[in-house]
Coordinates of N, CA and C in Angstrom, one line a residue:
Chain A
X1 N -3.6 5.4 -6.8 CA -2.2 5.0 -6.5 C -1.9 3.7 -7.3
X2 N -0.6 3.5 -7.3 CA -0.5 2.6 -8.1 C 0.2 0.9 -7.6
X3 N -0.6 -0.1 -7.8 CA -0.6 -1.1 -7.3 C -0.4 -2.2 -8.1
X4 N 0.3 -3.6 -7.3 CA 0.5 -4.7 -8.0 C 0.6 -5.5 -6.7
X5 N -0.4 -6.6 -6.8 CA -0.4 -7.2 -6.1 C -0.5 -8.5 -7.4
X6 N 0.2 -9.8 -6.0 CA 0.3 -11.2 -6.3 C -0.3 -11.9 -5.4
X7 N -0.9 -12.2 -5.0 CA -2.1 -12.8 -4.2 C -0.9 -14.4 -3.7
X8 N -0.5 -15.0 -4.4 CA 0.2 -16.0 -3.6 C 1.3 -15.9 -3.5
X9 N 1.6 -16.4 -2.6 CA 3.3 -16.4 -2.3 C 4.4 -17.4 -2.6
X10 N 3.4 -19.0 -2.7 CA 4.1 -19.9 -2.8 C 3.4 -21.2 -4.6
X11 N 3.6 -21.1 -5.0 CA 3.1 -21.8 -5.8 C 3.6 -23.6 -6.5
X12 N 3.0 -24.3 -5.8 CA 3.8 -25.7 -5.4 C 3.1 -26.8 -7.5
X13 N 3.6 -27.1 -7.7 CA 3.2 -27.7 -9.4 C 4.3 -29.3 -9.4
X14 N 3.3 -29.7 -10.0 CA 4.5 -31.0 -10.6 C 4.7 -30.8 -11.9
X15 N 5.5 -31.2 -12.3 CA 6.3 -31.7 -13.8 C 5.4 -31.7 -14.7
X16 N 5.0 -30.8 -15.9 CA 4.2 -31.0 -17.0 C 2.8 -30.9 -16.9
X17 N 2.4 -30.0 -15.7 CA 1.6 -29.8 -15.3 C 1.2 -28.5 -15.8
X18 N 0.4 -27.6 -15.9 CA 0.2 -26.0 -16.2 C 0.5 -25.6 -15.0
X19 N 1.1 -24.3 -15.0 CA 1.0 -23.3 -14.3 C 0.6 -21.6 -14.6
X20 N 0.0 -20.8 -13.5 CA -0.4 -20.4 -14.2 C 0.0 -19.2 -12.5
X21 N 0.1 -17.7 -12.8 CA 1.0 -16.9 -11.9 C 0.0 -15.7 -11.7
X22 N -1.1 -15.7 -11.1 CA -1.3 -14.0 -10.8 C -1.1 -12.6 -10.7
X23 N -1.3 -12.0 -11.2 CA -0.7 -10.8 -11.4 C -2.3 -9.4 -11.5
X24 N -2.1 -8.6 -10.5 CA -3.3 -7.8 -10.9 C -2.6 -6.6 -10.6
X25 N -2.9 -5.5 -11.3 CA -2.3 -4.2 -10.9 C -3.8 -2.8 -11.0
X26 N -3.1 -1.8 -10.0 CA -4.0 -0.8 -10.5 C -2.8 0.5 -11.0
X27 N -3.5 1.2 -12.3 CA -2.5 2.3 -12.1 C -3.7 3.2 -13.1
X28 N -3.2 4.6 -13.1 CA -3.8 5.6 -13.9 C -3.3 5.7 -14.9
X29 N -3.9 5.2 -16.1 CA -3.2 5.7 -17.7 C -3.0 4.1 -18.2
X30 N -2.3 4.4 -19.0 CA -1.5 3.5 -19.4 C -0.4 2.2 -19.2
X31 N -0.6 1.4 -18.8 CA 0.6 0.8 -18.4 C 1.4 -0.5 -18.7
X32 N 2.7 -0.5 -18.3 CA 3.5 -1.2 -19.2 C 3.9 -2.5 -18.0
X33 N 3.8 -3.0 -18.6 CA 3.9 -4.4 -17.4 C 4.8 -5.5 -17.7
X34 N 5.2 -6.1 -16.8 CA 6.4 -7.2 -17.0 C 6.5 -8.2 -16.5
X35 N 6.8 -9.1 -16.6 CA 7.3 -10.1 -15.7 C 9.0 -10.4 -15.7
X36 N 9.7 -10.7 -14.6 CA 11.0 -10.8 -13.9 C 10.5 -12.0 -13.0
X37 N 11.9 -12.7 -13.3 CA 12.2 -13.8 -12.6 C 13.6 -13.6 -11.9
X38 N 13.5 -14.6 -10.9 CA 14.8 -14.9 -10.2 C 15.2 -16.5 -9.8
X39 N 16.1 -16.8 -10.5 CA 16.2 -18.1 -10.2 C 17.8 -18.1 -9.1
X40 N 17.4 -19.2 -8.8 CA 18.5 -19.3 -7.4 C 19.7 -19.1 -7.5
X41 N 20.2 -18.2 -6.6 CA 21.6 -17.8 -6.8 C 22.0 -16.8 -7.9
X42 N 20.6 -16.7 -8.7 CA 21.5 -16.0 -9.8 C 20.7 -14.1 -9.9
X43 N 20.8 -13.3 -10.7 CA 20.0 -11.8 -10.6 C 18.9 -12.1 -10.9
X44 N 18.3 -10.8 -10.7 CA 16.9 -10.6 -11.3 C 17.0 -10.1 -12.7
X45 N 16.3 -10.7 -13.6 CA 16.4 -10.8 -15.3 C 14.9 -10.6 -15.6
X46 N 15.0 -10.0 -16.9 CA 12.8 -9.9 -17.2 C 13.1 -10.8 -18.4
X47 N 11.9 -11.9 -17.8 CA 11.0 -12.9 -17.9 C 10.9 -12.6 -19.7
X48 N 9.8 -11.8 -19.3 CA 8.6 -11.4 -20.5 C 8.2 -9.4 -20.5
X49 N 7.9 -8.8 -21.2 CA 7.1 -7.5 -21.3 C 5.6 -7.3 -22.0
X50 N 5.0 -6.9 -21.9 CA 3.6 -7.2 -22.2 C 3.5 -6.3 -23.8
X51 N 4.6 -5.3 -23.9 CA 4.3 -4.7 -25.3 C 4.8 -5.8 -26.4
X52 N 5.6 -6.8 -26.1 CA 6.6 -7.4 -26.9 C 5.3 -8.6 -27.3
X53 N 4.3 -9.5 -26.9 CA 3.7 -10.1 -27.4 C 4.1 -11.3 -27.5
X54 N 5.4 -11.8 -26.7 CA 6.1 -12.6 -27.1 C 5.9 -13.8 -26.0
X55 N 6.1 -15.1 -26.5 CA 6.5 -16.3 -25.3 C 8.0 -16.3 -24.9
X56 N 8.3 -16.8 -24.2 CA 9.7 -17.0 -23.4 C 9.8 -17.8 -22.4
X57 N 10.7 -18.5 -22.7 CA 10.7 -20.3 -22.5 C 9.1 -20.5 -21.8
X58 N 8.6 -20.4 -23.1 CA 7.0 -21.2 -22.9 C 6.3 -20.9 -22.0
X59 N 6.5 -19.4 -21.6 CA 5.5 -18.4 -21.0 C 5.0 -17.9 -21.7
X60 N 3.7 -17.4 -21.5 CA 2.9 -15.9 -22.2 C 1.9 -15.8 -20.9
X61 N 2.1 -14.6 -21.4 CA 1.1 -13.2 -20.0 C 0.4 -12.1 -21.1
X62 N -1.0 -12.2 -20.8 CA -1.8 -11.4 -21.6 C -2.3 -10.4 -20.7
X63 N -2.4 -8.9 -21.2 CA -2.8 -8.3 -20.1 C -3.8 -7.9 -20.3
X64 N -5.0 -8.1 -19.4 CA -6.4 -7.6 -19.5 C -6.5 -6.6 -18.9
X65 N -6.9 -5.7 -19.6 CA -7.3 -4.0 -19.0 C -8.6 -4.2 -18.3
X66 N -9.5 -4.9 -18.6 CA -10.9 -4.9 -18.2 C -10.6 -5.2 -16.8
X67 N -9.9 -6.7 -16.4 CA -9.8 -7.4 -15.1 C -8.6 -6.6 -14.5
X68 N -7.7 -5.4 -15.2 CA -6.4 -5.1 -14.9 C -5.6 -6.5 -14.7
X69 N -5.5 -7.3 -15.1 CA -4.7 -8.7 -14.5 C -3.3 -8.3 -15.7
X70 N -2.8 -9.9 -14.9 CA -1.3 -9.8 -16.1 C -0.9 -11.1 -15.5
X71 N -1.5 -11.9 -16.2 CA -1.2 -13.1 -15.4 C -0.3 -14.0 -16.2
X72 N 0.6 -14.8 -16.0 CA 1.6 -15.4 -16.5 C 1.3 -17.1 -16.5
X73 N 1.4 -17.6 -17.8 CA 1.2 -18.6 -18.1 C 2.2 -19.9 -18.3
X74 N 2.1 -21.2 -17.9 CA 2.9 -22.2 -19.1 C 2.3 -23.4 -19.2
X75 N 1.5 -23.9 -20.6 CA 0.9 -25.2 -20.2 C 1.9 -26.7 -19.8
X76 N 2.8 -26.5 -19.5 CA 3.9 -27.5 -19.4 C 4.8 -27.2 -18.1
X77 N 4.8 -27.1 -16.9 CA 5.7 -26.8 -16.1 C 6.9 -27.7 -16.6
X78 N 8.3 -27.0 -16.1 CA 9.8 -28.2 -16.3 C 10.3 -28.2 -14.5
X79 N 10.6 -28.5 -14.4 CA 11.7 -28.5 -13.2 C 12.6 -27.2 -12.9
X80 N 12.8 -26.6 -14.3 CA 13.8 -25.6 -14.3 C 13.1 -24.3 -14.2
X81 N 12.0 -24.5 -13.8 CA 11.2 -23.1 -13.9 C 11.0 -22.9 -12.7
X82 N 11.9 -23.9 -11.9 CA 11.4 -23.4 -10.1 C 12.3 -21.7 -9.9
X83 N 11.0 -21.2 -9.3 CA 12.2 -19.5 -9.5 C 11.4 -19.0 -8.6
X84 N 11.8 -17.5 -8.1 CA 11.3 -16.2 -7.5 C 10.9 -15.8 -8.8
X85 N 8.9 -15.3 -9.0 CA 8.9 -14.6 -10.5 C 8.2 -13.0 -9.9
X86 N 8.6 -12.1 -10.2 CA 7.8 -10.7 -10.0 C 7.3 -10.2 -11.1
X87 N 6.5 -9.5 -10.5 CA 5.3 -8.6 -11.3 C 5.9 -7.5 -11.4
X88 N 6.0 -6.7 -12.6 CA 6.2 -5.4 -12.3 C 5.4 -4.3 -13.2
X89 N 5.1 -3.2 -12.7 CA 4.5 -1.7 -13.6 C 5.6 -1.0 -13.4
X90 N 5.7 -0.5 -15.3 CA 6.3 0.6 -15.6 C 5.9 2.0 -15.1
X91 N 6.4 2.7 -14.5 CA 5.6 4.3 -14.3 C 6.7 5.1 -14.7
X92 N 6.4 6.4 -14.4 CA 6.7 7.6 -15.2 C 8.5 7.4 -14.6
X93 N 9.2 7.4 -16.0 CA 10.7 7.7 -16.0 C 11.6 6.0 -16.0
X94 N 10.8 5.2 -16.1 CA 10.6 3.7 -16.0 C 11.0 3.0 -15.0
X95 N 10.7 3.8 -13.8 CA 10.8 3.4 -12.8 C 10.0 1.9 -12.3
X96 N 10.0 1.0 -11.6 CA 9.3 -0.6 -11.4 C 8.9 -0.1 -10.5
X97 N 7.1 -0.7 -10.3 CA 6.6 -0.6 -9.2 C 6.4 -2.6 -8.9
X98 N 6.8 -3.6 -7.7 CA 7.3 -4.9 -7.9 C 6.2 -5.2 -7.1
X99 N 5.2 -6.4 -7.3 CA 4.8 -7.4 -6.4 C 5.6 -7.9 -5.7
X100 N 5.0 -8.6 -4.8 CA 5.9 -9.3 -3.9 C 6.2 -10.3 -4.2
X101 N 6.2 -11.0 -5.6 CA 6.3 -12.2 -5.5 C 6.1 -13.5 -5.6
X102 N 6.1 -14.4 -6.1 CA 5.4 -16.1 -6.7 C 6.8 -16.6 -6.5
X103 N 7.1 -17.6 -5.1 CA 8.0 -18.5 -5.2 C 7.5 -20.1 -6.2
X104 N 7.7 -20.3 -7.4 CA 7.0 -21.3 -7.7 C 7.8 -22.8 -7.4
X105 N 7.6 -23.8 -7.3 CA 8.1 -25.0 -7.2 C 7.6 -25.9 -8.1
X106 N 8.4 -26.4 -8.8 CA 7.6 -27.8 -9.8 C 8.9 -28.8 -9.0
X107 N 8.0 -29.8 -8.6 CA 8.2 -31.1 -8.6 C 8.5 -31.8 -9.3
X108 N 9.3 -33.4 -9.6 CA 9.2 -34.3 -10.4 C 8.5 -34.9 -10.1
Chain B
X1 N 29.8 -9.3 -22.8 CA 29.9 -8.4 -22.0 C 29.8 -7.9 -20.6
X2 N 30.4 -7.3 -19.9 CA 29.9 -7.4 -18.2 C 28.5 -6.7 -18.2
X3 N 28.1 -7.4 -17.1 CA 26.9 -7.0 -16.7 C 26.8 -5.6 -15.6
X4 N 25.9 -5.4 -14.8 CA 25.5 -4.5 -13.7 C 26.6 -5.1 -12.3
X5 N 27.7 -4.1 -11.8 CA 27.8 -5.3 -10.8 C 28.0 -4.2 -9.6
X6 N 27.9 -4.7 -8.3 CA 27.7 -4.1 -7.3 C 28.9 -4.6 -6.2
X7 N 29.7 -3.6 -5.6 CA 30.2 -3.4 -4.4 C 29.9 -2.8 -3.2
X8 N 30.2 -3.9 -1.9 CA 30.7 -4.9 -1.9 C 29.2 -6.2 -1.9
X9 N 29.7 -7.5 -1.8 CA 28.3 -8.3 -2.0 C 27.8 -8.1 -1.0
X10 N 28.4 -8.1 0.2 CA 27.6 -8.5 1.4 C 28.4 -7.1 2.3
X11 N 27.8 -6.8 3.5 CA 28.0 -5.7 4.1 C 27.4 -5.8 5.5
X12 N 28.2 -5.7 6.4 CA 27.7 -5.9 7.7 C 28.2 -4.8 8.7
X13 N 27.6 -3.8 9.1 CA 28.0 -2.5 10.2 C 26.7 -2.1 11.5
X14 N 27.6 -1.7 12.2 CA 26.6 -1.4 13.3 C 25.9 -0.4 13.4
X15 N 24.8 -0.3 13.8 CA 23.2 0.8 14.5 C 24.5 2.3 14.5
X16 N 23.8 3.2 13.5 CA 24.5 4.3 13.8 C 26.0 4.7 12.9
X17 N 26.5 3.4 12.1 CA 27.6 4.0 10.9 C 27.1 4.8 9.8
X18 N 27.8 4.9 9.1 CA 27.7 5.3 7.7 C 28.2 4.1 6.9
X19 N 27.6 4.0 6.0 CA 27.5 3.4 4.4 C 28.4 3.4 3.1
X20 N 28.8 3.1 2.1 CA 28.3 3.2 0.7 C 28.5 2.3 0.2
X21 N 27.4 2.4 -1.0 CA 27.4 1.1 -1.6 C 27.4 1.6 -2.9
X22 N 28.1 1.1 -3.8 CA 28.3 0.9 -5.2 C 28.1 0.3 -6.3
X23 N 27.6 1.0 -7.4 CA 27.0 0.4 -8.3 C 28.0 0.8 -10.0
X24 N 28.4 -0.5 -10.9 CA 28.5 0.1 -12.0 C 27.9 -0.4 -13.0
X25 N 27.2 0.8 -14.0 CA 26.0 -0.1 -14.8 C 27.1 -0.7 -15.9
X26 N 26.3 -0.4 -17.0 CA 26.7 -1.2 -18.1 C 26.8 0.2 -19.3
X27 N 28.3 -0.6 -19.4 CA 28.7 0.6 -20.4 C 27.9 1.2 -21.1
X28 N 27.8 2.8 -21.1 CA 26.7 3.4 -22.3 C 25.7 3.9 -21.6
X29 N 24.7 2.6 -20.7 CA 23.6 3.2 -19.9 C 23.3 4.0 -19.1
X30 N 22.1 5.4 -20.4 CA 22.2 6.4 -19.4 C 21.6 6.7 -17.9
X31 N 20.8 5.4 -17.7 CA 19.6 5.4 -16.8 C 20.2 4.6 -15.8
X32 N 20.0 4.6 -14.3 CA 20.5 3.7 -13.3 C 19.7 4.3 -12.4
X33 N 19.1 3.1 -11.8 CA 18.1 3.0 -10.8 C 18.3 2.0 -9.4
X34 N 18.0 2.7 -8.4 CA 18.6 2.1 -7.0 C 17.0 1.8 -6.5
X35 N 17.0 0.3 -6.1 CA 16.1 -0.5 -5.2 C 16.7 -1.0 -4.1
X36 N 15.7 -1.2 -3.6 CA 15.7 -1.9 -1.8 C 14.8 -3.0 -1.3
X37 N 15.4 -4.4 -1.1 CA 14.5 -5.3 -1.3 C 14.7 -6.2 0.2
X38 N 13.3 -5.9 0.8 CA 13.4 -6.3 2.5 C 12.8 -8.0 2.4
X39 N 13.4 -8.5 3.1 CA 13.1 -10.2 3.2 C 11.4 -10.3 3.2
X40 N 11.2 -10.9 2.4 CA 9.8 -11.5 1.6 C 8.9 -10.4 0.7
X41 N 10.0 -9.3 0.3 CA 9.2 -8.6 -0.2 C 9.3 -8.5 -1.8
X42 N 9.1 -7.9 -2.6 CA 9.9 -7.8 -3.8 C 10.4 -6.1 -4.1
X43 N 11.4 -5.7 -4.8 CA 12.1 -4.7 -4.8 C 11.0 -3.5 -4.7
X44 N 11.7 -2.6 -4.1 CA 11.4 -1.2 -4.0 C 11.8 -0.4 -4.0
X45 N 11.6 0.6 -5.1 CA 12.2 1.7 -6.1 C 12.5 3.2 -5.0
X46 N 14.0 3.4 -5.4 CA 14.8 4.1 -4.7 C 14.7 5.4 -5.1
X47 N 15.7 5.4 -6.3 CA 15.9 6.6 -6.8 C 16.4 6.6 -8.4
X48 N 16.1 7.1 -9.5 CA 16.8 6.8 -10.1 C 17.3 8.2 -11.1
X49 N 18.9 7.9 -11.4 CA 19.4 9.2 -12.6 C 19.1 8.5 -14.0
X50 N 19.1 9.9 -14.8 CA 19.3 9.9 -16.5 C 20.3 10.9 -16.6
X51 N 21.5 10.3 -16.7 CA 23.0 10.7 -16.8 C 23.9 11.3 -15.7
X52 N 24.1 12.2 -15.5 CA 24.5 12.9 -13.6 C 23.3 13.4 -12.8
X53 N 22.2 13.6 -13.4 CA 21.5 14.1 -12.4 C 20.0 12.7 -11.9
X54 N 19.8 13.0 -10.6 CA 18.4 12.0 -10.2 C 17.8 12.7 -10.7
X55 N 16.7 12.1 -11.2 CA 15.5 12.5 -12.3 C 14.5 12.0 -10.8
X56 N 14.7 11.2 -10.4 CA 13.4 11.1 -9.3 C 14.0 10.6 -8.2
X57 N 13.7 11.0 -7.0 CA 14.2 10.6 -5.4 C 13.0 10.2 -4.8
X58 N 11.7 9.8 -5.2 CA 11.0 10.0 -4.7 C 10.7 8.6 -3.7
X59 N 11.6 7.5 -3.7 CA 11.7 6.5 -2.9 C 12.5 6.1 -1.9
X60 N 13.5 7.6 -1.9 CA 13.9 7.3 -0.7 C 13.2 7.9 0.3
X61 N 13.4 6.7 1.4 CA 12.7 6.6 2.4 C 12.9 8.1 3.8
X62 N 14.0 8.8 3.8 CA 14.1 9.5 4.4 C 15.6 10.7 4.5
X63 N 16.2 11.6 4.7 CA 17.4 12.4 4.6 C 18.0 11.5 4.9
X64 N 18.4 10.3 5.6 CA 19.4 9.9 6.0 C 20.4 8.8 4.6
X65 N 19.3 8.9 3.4 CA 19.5 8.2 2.1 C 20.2 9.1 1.2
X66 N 21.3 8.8 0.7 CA 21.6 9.5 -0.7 C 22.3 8.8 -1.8
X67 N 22.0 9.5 -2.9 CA 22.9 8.6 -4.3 C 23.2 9.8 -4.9
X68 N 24.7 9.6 -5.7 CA 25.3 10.3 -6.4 C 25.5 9.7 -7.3
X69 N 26.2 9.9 -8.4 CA 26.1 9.5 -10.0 C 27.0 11.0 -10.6
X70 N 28.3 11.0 -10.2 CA 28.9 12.5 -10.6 C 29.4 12.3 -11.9
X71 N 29.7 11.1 -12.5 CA 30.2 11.6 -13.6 C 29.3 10.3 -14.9
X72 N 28.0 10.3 -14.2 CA 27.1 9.5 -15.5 C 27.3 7.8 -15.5
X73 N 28.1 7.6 -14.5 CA 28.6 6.1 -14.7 C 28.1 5.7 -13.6
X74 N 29.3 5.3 -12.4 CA 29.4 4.5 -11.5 C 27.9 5.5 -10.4
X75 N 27.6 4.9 -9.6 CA 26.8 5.7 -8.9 C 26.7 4.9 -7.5
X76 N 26.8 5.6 -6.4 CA 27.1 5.4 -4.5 C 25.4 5.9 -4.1
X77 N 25.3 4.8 -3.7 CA 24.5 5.4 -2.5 C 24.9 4.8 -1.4
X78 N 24.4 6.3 -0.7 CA 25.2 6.5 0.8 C 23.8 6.6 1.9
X79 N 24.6 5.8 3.1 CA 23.4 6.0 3.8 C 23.6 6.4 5.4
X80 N 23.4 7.5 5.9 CA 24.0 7.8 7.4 C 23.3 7.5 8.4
X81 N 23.9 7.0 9.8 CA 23.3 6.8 10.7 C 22.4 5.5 10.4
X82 N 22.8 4.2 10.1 CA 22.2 3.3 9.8 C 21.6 3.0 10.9
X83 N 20.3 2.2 10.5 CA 19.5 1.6 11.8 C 19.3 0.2 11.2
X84 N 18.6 -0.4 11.9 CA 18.3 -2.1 12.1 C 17.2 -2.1 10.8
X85 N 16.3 -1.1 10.6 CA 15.2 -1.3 9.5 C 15.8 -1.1 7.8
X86 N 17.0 -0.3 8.2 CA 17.7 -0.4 6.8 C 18.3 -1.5 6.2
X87 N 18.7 -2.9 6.7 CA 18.7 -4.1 6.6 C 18.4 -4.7 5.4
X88 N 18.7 -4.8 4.4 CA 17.8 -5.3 3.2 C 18.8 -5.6 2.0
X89 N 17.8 -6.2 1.0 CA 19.5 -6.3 -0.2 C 19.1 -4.5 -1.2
X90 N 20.3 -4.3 -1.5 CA 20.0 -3.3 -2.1 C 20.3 -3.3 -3.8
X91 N 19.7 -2.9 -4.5 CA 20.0 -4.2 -6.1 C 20.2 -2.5 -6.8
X92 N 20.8 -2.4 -7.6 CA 20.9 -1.8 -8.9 C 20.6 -2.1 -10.4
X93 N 20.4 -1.5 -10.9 CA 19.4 -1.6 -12.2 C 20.1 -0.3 -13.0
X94 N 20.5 -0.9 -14.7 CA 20.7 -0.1 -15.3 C 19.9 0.1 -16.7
X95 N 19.4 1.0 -17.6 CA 19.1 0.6 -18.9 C 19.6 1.9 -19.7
X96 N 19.2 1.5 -21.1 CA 20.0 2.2 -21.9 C 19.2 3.6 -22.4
X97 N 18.1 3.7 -21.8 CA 17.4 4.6 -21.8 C 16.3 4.5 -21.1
X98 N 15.4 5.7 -20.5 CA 14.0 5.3 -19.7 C 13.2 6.2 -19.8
X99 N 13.0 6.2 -20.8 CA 11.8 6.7 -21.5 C 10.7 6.0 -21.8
X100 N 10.1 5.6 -21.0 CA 9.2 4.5 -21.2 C 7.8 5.2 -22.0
X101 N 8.0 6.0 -22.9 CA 7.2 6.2 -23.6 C 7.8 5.5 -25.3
X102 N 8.8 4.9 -25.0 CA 9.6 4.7 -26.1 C 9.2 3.3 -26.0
X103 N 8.4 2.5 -26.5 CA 8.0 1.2 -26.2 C 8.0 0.4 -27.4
X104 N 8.0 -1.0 -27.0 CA 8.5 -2.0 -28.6 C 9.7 -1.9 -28.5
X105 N 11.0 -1.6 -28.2 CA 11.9 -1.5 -28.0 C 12.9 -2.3 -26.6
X106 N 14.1 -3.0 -26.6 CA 14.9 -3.5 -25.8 C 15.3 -2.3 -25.1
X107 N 15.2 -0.9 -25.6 CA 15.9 -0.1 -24.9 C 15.7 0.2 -23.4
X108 N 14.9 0.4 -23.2 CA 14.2 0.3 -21.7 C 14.2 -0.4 -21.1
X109 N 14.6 -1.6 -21.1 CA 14.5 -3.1 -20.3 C 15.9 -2.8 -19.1
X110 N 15.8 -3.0 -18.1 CA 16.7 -2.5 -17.1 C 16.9 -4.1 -16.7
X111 N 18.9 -3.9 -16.5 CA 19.2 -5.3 -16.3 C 19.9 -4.6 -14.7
X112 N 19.9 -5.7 -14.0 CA 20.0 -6.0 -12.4 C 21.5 -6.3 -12.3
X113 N 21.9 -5.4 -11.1 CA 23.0 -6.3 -10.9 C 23.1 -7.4 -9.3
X114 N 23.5 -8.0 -8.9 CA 23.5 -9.0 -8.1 C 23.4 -8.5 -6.4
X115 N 23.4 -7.7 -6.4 CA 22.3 -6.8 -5.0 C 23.8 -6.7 -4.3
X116 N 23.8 -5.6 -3.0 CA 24.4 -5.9 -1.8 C 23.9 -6.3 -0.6
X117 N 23.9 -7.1 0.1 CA 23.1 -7.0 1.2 C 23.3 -6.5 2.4
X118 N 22.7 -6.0 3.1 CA 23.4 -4.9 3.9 C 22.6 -5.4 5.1
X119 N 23.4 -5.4 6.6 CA 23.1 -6.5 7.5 C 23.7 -4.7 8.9
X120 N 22.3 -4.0 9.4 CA 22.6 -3.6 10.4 C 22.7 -4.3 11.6
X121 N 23.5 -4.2 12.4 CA 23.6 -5.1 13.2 C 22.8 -4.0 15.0

């Protein structure tokens, strides 16, 4: 079956600090994974995608097939990265299978 | 360009109405996908079409759930006999294709629109 779990729910950081976001999934095959954020008041938008290789505002998420992880990175927290961030797997027809969730907080 | 946007924002009816809630994607997108997102949870996949027809229903939760999408665009889901557990925000998702075998590509990236929240009372 196919799973994504985020092990915390709350993730508390100061200013220029690393942070660093959990993400483990199980699925059969192949899979395509993401990260989506939510910041306050505003939609849910994707973050990052794991095929694209890419950083975004000073994230990167590498996905390890071995550990199944997809854990999301930034060696610098800002203030502006306090957000709702979700995990998500792609499955058949690109449908999102979503964690529940990393409310992160950075402090000044 | 406009985004994903959903009518109405907020929605509040009693144990036992009927529903609908509306979605319009983004011009072009043939893919639109309906979630359901219950307080502290993160979204959960409803149903979604590739042009008039659902390609998969496999999340709704029971008969009393439906989505239509009659003419490739705008698409209603309807919900009868509301109860207190249907309660939740309900978010729409559109992309320009979902073929997620088509990868490396922006095509597939599915943008949100700003949820309804729907308050059985």
């Amino acid at each position: 079956a196919q799973r994504v779990t985020q092990p915390e729910k709350l993730l508390s950081v100061f200013k220029g600090a690393p942070v660093e976001l959990k993400c483990n999934y199980s699925y059969s095959g192949s899979p395509e994974l993401f990260w989506y954020v939510q910041y306050s008041r505003q939609r849910l938008q994707l973050l990052l995608r794991h095929i694209s290789r890419e950083s975004i505002k000073g994230f990167t998420a590498d996905l390890n097939k071995g550990e199944t992880s997809f854990h999301l990175k930034k060696p610098f927290a800002q203030e502006e990265d306090s957000a709702m961030y979700y995990c998500a797997l792609s499955g058949r027809g690109g449908k999102l299978q979503f964690g529940a969730g990393t409310q992160v907080v950075v402090t000044p | 360009g406009a985004g994903v946007s959903q009518t109405p924002s907020n929605k509040v009816t009693e144990k036992g109405k009927y529903v609908e809630l509306r979605c319009d994607p983004i011009s072009g997108h043939t893919a639109l996908y309906w979630y359901r997102q219950s307080l502290g949870q993160g979204p959960e996949f409803l149903i979604y079409f590739q042009g008039t027809g659902a390609a998969d229903d496999s999340g709704l939760p029971n008969d009393r759930f439906f989505a239509v999408r009659p003419e490739g665009s705008v698409s209603t889901l309807k919900i009868q006999r509301t109860e207190r557990g249907d309660s939740a925000v309900y978010l729409c998702a559109s992309s320009l294709i979902s073929d997620r075998r088509i990868t490396g590509t922006q095509g597939n990236e599915q943008f949100f629109g700003p949820g309804t929240r729907l308050t059985v009372l």
